Short mmCIF file of C-alpha atoms and ligand atoms in Angstrom, two decimals:
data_model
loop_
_atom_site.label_atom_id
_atom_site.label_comp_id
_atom_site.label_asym_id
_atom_site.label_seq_id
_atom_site.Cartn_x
_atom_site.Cartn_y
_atom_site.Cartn_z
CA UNK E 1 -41.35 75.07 -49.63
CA UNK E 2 -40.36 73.75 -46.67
CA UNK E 3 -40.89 69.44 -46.94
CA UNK E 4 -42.33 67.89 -43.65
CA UNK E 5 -41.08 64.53 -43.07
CA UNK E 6 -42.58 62.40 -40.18
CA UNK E 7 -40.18 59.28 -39.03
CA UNK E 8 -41.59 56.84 -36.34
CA UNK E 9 -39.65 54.87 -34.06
CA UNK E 10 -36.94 57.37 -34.42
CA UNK E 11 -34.73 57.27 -31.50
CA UNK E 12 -34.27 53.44 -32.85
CA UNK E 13 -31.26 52.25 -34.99
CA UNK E 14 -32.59 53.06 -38.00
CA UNK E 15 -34.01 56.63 -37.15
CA UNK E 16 -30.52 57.24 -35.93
CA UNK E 17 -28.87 56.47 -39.32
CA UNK E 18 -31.98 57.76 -41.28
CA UNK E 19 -32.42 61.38 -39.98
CA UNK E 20 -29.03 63.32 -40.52
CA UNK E 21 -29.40 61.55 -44.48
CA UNK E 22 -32.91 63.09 -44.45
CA UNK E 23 -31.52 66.16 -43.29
CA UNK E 24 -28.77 66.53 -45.86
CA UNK E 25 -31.21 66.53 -48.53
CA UNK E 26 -31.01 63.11 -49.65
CA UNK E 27 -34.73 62.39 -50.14
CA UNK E 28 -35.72 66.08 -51.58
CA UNK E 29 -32.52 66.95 -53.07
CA UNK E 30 -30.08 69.73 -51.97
CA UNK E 31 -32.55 73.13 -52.64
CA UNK E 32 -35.03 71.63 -50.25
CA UNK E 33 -35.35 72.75 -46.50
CA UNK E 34 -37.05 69.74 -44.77
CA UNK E 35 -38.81 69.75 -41.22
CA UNK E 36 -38.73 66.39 -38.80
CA UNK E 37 -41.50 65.25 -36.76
CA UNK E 38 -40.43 62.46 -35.00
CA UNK E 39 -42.59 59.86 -33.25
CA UNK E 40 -41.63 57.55 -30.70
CA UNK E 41 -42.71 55.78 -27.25
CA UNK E 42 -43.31 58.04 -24.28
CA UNK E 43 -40.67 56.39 -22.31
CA UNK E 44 -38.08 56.61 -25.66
CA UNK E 45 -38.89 60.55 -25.32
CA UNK E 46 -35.53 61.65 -23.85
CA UNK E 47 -33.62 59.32 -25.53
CA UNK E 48 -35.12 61.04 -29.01
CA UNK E 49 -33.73 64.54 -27.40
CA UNK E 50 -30.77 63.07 -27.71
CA UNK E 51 -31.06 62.59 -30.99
CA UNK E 52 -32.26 66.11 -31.80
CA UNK E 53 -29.48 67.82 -29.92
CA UNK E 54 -27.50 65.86 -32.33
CA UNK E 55 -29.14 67.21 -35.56
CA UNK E 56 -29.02 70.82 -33.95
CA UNK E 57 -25.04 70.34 -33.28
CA UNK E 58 -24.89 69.31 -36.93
CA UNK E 59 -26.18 72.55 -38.00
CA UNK E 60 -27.47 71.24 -40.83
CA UNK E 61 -28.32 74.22 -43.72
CA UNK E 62 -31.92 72.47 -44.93
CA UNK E 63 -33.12 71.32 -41.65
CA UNK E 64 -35.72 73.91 -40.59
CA UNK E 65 -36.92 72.37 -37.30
CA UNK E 66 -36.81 69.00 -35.63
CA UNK E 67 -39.85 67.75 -34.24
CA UNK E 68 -39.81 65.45 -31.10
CA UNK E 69 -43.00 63.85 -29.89
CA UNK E 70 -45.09 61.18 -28.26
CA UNK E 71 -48.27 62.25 -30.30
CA UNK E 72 -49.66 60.60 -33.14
CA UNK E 73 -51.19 63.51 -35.17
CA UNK E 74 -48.28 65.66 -34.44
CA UNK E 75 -46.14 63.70 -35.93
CA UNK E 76 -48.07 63.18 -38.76
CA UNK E 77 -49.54 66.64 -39.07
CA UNK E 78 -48.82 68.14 -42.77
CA UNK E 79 -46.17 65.22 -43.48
CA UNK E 80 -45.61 65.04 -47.08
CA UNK E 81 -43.75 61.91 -46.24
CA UNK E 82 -44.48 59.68 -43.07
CA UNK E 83 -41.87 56.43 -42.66
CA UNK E 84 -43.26 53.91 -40.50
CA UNK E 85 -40.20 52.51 -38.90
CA UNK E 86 -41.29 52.18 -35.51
CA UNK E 87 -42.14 49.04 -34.37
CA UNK E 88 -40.46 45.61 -32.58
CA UNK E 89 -37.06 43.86 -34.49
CA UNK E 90 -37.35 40.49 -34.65
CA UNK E 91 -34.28 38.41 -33.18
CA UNK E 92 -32.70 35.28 -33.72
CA UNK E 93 -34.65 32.40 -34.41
CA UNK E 94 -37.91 34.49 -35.45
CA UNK E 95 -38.99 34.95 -38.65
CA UNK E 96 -40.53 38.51 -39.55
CA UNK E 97 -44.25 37.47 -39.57
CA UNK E 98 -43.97 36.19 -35.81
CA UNK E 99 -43.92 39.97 -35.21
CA UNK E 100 -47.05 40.15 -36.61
CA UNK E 101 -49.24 40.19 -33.38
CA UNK E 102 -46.87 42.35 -31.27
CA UNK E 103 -46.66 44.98 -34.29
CA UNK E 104 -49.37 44.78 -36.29
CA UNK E 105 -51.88 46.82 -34.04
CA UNK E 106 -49.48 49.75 -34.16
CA UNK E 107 -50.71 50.67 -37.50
CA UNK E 108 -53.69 50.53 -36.94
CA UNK E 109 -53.62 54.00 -35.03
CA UNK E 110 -50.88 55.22 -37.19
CA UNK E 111 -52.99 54.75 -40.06
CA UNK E 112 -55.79 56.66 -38.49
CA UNK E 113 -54.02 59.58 -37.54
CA UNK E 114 -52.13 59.74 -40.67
CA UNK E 115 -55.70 60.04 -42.23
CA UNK E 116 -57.08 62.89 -40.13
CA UNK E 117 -53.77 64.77 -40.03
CA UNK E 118 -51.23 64.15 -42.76
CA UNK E 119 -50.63 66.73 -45.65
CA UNK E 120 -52.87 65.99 -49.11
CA UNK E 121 -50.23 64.44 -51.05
CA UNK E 122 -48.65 62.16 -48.24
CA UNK E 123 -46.57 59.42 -49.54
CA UNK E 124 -45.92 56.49 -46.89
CA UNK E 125 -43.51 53.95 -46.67
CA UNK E 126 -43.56 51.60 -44.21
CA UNK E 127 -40.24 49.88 -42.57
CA UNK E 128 -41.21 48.33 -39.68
CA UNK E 129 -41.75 44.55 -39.84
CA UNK E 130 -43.35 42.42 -41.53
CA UNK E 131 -43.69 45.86 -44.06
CA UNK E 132 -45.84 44.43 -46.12
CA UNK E 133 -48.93 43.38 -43.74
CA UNK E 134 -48.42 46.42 -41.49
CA UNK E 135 -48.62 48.72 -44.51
CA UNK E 136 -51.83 46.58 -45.57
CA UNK E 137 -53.29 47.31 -41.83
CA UNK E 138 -52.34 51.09 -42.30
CA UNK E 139 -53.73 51.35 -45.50
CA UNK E 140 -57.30 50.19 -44.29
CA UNK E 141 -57.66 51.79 -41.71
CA UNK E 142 -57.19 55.16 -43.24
CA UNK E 143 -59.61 54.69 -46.57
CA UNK E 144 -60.06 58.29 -47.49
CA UNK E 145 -56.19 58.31 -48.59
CA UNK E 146 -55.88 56.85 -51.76
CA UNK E 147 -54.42 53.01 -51.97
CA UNK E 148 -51.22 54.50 -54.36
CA UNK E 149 -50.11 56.28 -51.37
CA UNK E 150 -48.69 53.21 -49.53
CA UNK E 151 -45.88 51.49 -50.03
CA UNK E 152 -43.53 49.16 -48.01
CA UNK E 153 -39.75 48.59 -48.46
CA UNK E 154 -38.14 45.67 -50.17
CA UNK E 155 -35.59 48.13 -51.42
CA UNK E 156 -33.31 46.60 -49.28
CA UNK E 157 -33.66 43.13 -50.46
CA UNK E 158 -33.56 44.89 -54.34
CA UNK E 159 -29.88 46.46 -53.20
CA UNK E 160 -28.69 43.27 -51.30
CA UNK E 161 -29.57 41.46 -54.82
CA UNK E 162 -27.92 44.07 -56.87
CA UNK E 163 -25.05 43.94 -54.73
CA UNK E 164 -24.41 39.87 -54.46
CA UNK E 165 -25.11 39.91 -58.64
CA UNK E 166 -22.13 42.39 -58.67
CA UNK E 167 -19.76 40.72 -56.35
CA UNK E 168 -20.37 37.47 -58.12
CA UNK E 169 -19.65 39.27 -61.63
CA UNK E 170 -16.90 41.16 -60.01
CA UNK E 171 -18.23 44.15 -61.17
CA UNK E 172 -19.77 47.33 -59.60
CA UNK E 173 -23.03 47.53 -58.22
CA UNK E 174 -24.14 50.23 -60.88
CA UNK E 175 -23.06 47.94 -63.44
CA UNK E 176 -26.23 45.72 -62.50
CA UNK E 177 -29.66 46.67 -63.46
CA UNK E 178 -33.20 45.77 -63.36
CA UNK E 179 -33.47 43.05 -61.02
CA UNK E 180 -36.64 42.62 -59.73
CA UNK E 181 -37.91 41.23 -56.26
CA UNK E 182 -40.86 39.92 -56.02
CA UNK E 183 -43.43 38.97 -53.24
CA UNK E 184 -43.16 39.59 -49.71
CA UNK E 185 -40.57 40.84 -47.49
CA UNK E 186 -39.35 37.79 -45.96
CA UNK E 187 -37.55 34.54 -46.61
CA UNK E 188 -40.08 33.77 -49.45
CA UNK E 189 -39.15 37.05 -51.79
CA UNK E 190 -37.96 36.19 -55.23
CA UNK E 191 -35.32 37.91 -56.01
CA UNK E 192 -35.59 37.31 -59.96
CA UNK E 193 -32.56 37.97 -62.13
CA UNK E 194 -33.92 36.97 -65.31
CA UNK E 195 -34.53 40.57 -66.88
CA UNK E 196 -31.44 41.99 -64.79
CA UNK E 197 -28.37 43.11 -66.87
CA UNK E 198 -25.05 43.72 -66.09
CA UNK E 199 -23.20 45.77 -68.03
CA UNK E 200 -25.46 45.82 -70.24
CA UNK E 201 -25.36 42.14 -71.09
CA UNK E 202 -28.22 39.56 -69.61
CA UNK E 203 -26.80 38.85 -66.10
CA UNK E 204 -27.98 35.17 -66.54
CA UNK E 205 -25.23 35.16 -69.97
CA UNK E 206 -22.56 36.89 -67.45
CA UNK E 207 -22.88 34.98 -63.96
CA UNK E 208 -22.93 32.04 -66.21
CA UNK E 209 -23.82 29.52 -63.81
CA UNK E 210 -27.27 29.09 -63.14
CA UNK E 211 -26.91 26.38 -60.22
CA UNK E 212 -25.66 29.52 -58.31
CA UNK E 213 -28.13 32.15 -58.94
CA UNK E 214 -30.86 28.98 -58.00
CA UNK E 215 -29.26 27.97 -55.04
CA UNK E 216 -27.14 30.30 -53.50
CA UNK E 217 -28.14 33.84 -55.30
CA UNK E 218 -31.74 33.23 -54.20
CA UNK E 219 -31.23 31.89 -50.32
CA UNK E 220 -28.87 34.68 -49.78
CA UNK E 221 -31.49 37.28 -50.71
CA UNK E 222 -33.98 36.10 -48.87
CA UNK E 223 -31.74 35.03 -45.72
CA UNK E 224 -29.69 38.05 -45.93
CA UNK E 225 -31.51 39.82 -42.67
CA UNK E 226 -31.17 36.57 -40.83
CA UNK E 227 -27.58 36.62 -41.65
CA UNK E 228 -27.22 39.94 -40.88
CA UNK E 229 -28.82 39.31 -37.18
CA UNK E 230 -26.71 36.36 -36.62
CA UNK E 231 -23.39 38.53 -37.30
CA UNK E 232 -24.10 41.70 -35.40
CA UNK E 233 -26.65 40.68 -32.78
CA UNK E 234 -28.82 42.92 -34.02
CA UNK E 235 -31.25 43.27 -37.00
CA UNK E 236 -29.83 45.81 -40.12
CA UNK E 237 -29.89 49.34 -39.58
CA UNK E 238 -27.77 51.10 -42.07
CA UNK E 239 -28.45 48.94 -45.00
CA UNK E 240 -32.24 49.67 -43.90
CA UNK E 241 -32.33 53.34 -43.20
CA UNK E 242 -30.18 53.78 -46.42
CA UNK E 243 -32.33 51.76 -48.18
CA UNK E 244 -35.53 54.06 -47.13
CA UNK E 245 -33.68 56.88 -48.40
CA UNK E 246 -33.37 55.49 -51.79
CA UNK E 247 -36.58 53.80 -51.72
CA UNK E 248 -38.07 57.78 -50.94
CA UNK E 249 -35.73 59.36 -53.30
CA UNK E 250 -37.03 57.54 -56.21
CA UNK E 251 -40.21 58.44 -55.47
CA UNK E 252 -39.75 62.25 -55.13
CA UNK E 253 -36.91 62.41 -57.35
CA UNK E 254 -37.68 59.43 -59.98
CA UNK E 255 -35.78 56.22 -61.12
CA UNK E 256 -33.20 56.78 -64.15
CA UNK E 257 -33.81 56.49 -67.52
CA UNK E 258 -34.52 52.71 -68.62
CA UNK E 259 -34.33 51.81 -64.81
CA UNK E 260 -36.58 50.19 -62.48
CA UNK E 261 -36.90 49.59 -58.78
CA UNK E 262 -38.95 47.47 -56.58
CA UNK E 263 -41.56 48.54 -54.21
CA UNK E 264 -44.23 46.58 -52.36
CA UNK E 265 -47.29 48.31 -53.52
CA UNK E 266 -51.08 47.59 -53.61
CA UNK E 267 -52.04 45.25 -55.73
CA UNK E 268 -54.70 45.93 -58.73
CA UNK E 269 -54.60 42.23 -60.15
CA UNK E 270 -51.04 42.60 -62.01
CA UNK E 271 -49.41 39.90 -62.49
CA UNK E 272 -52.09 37.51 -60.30
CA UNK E 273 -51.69 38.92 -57.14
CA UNK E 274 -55.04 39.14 -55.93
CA UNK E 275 -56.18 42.57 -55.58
CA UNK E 276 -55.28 44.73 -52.31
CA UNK E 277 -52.00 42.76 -51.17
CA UNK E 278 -49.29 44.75 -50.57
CA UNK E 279 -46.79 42.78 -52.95
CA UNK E 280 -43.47 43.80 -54.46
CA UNK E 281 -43.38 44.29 -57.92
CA UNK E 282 -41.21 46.32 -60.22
CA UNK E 283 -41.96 50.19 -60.72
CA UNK E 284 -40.94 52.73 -62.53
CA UNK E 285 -41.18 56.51 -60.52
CA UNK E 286 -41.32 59.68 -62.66
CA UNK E 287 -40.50 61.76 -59.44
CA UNK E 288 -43.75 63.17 -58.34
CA UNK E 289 -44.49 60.77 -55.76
CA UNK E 290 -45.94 58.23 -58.10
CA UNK E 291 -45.13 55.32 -59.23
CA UNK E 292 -45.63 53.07 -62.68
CA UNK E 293 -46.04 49.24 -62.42
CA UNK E 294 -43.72 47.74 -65.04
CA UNK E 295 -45.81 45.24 -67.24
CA UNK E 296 -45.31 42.37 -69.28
CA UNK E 297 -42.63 40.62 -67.91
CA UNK E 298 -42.69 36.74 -68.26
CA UNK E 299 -41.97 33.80 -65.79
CA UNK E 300 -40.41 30.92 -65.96
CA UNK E 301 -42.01 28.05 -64.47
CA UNK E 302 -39.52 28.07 -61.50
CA UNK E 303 -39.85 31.37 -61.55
CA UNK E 304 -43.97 31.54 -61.40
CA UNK E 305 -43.46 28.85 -58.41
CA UNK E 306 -41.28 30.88 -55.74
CA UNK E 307 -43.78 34.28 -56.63
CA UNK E 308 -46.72 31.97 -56.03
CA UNK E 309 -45.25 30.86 -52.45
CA UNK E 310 -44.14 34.63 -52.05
CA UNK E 311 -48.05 35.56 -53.08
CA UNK E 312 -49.72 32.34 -50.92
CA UNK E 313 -47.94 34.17 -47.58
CA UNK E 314 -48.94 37.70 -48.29
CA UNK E 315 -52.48 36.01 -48.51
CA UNK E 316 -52.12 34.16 -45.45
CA UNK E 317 -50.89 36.90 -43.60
CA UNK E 318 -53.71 38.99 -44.63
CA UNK E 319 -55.84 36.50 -43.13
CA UNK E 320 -53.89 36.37 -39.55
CA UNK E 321 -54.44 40.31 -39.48
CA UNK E 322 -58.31 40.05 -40.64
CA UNK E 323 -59.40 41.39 -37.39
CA UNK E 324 -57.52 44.82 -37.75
CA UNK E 325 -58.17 45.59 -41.34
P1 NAD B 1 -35.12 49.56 -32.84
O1 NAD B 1 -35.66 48.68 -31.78
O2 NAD B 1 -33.70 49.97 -32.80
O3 NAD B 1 -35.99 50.87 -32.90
C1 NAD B 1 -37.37 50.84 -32.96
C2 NAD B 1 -37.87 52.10 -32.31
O4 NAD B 1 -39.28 52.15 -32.51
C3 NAD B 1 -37.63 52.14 -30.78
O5 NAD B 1 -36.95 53.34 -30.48
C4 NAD B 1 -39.03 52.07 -30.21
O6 NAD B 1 -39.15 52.87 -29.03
C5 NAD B 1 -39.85 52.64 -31.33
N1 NAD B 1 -41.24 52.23 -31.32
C6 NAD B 1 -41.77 51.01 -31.04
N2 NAD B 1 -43.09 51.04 -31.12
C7 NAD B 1 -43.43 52.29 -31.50
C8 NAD B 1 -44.65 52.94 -31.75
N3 NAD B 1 -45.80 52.32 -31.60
N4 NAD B 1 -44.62 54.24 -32.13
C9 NAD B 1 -43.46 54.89 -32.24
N5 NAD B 1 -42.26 54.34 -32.01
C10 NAD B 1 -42.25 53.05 -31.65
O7 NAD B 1 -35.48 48.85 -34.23
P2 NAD B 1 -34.88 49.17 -35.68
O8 NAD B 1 -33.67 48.35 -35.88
O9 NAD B 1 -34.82 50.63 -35.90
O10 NAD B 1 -36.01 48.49 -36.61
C11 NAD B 1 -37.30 49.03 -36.69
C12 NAD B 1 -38.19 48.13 -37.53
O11 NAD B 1 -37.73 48.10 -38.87
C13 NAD B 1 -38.25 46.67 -37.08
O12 NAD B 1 -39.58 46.20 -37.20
C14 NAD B 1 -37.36 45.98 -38.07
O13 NAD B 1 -37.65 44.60 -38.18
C15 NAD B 1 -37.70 46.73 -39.32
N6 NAD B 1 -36.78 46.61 -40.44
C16 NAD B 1 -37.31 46.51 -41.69
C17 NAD B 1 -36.49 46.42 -42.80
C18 NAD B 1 -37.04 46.28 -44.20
O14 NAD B 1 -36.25 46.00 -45.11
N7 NAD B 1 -38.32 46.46 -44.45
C19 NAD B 1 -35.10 46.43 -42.61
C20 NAD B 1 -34.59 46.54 -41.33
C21 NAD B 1 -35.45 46.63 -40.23
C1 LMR B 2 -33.76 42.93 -42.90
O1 LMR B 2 -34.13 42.42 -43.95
O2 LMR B 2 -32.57 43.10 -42.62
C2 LMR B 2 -34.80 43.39 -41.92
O3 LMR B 2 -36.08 43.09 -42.37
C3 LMR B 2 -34.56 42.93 -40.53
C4 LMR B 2 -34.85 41.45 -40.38
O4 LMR B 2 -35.61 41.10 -39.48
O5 LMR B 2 -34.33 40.66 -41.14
#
C-alpha cells in the first residue's frame, strides 16, 4: 500500500532536506512506495516545482507521485502522515514563542482541514515553531481526531543531547541511551541525563562531573538552536528535517528494545503536567503509530524545578493562544 505523506512548508529548508529522505524510505522502510502532497504558500508555488522536478530527476524507486499544491485539503487528503513544518523561523534575537502570533493562526486551518480530509489513522507531527503550542492549536481545532494523534518534535533537542553526552564521554552517539527531554521546545527544555546510560554505565558515573552536565550540558541543549542561528544565519534545517525523520520512523517503525525517545505529546496528568499540554515526555513506540508514555521515573529536586519552569511556559503559552483553541 502505497503511504501518503503530506509535508507543509515544503519548498522551505527543511522540506528540501526532508523530502528525498522521505522518499528513500526512511520513515516507512525500504518495501514501502510513498506519495507526497506538498503544501506551501501560493506565491512559494513555483519555487516547490522546483523541488519536484528534483525528486522526479532522482528517480526515486518508492516515490509514486509528488504532490504540489496551494490547497489545504489536498494536501492533507488521505495523509497517513501530515508534518507541519510550514510556518515563520525565528531569527536572531527572538525567542521561539515570539512567533507565536505570526504562526499560531496557521494551524488553526491546518487543523481543520486535516480533520475533514486526512486518512483514519493520520499521525501528525508538528515542526514549525513554537511546536508545542501550534500542535496544541491544531489539535483543538480538529476534535473528532483523537488527542494521541498529535505530536510535536523535540527529537532534535533529544539528538543534540545524545550527541553533546557522547562528545563529552568521547564516545559514540549510539553508545548513549535514554536521555530524556522534558518540557517545551525552547530554552526552558530539560534535557535530563539522570536515567541516560552510556555504554551501558549511568552517564552521570561516566561524565563524572556534574558541574558540567548542570551548567554547560543543560544551556547547550536548550541554546543549541540559538547557537545554531548565530553560526549559519539561519535557523537548523538538516539537524531538523533529520530529526522529523527519526522522530516519524519511530513511530511507524518503533523504538529498539529497552530504548526510549522523547516526543511532545498530550498530556493526561503524567507526571503533573496538567492535562491537554502538549509537553515532552519520554515514550516508548511499538511501531504502529502509537506511542507508550514511560512511567515512574523520579526527580531530583533540581530536576523537578527546571520541568516545572519548562511546564509554567507551556501553560502560559496556552493562555497567549486562548483565543484560537
Ligand atoms: P523556511 O522559511 O526555510 O521554510 C518555511 C516554508 O514554509 C516556506 O517555504 C514558506 O513559504 C512556508 N510556509 C509558511 N507559511 C505557510 C503556510 N501557512 N502553509 C504552508 N507553507 C507555509 O523555514 P524552515 O527553516 O524550513 O523552518 C520551518 C519551521 O520549522 C520554522 O517555524 C522553524 O522555526 C521550525 N523548526 C522547528 C524545529 C524543531 O525542532 N521543532 C527545528 C528547526 C526548525
Ligand atoms: C532549533 O531548535 O534549531 C529550531 O527550533 C530552530 C530555532 O528557532 O531554534
Amino acid at each position: 500500500m502505497v503511504k501518503r505523506v503530506a509535508v507543509t512548508g515544503a519548498a522551505g529548508q527543511i522540506g528540501y532536506s526532508l523530502l528525498p529522505r522521505i522518499a528513500t524510505g526512511e520513515i516507512f522502510g525500504p518495501e514501502t512506495q510513498v506519495r507526497l502532497q506538498c503544501l506551501e504558500l501560493t506565491p512559494a508555488l513555483e519555487s516547490l516545482k522546483g523541488v519536484a522536478m528534483e525528486l522526479d530527476d532522482c528517480a526515486f524507486p518508492l516515490l509514486t507521485e509528488t504532490v504540489c499544491t496551494d490547497n489545504l485539503e489536498e494536501a492533507f487528503e488521505g495523509a497517513d502522515l501530515v508534518l507541519l513544518v510550514g510556518s515563520k523561523p525565528r531569527s536572531a534575537g527572538m525567542e521561539r514563542k515570539d512567533l507565536l502570533l505570526d504562526n499560531g493562526p496557521i494551524f488553526t486551518g491546518q487543523g481543520k482541514a486535516i480533520e475533514a480530509a486526512a486518512g483514519p489513522n493520520v499521525r501528525v507531527v508538528v515542526v514549525g515553531n513554537p511546536c508545542n503550542t501550534n500542535c496544541l492549536i491544531a489539535m483543538n481545532n480538529a476534535k473528532s481526531v483523537p488527542a494521541d494523534r498529535w505530536t510535536a518534535m523535540t527529537q532534535l533537542d533529544h539528538n543534540r543531547a545524545q550527541a553533546q553526552l557522547a562528545l563529552k564521554a568521547g564516545v559514540d552517539s549510539t553508545e548513549v541511551k535514554n536521555i530524556v527531554i522534558w518540557g517545551n521546545h525552547s530554552n526552558t527544555q530539560f534535557p535530563d541525563w539522570s536515567h541516560a546510560t552510556i555504554g551501558g554505565k549511568p552517564a552521570a558515573d561516566v561524565i563524572g562531573d556534574d558541574a558540567w552536565l548542570k551548567n554547560i550540558f543543560i544551556p547547550t541543549v536548550q541554546e543549541r538552536g540559538k547557537a545554531i542561528i548565530e553560526a549559519r544565519g539561519k535557523s537548523s534545517a538538516m539537524s531538523a528535517g533529520s530529526a522529523a525523520l527519526d522522530h516519524a520512523r519511530y513511530l511507524f517503525q518503533g523504538t529498539p528494545d529497552g530504548e526510549w525517545t522523547s516526543i511532545a505529546i498530550v498530556s493526561d496528568g503524567k507526571y503533573g503536567v496538567p492535562e491537554g499540554l502538549i509537553c515532552s515526555v519520554p515514550v516508548t513506540c511499538p511501531g504502529d503509530g502509537t506511542y507508550k508514555v514511560v512511567e515512574g521515573l523520579e526527580f531530583s529536586d533540581f530536576g523537578q524545578d527546571k520541568f516545572q519552569k519548562s511546564i509554567d511556559e507551556l501553560s502560559a503559552e496556552r493562555d497567549t493562544v486562548s483565543g484560537l483553541l
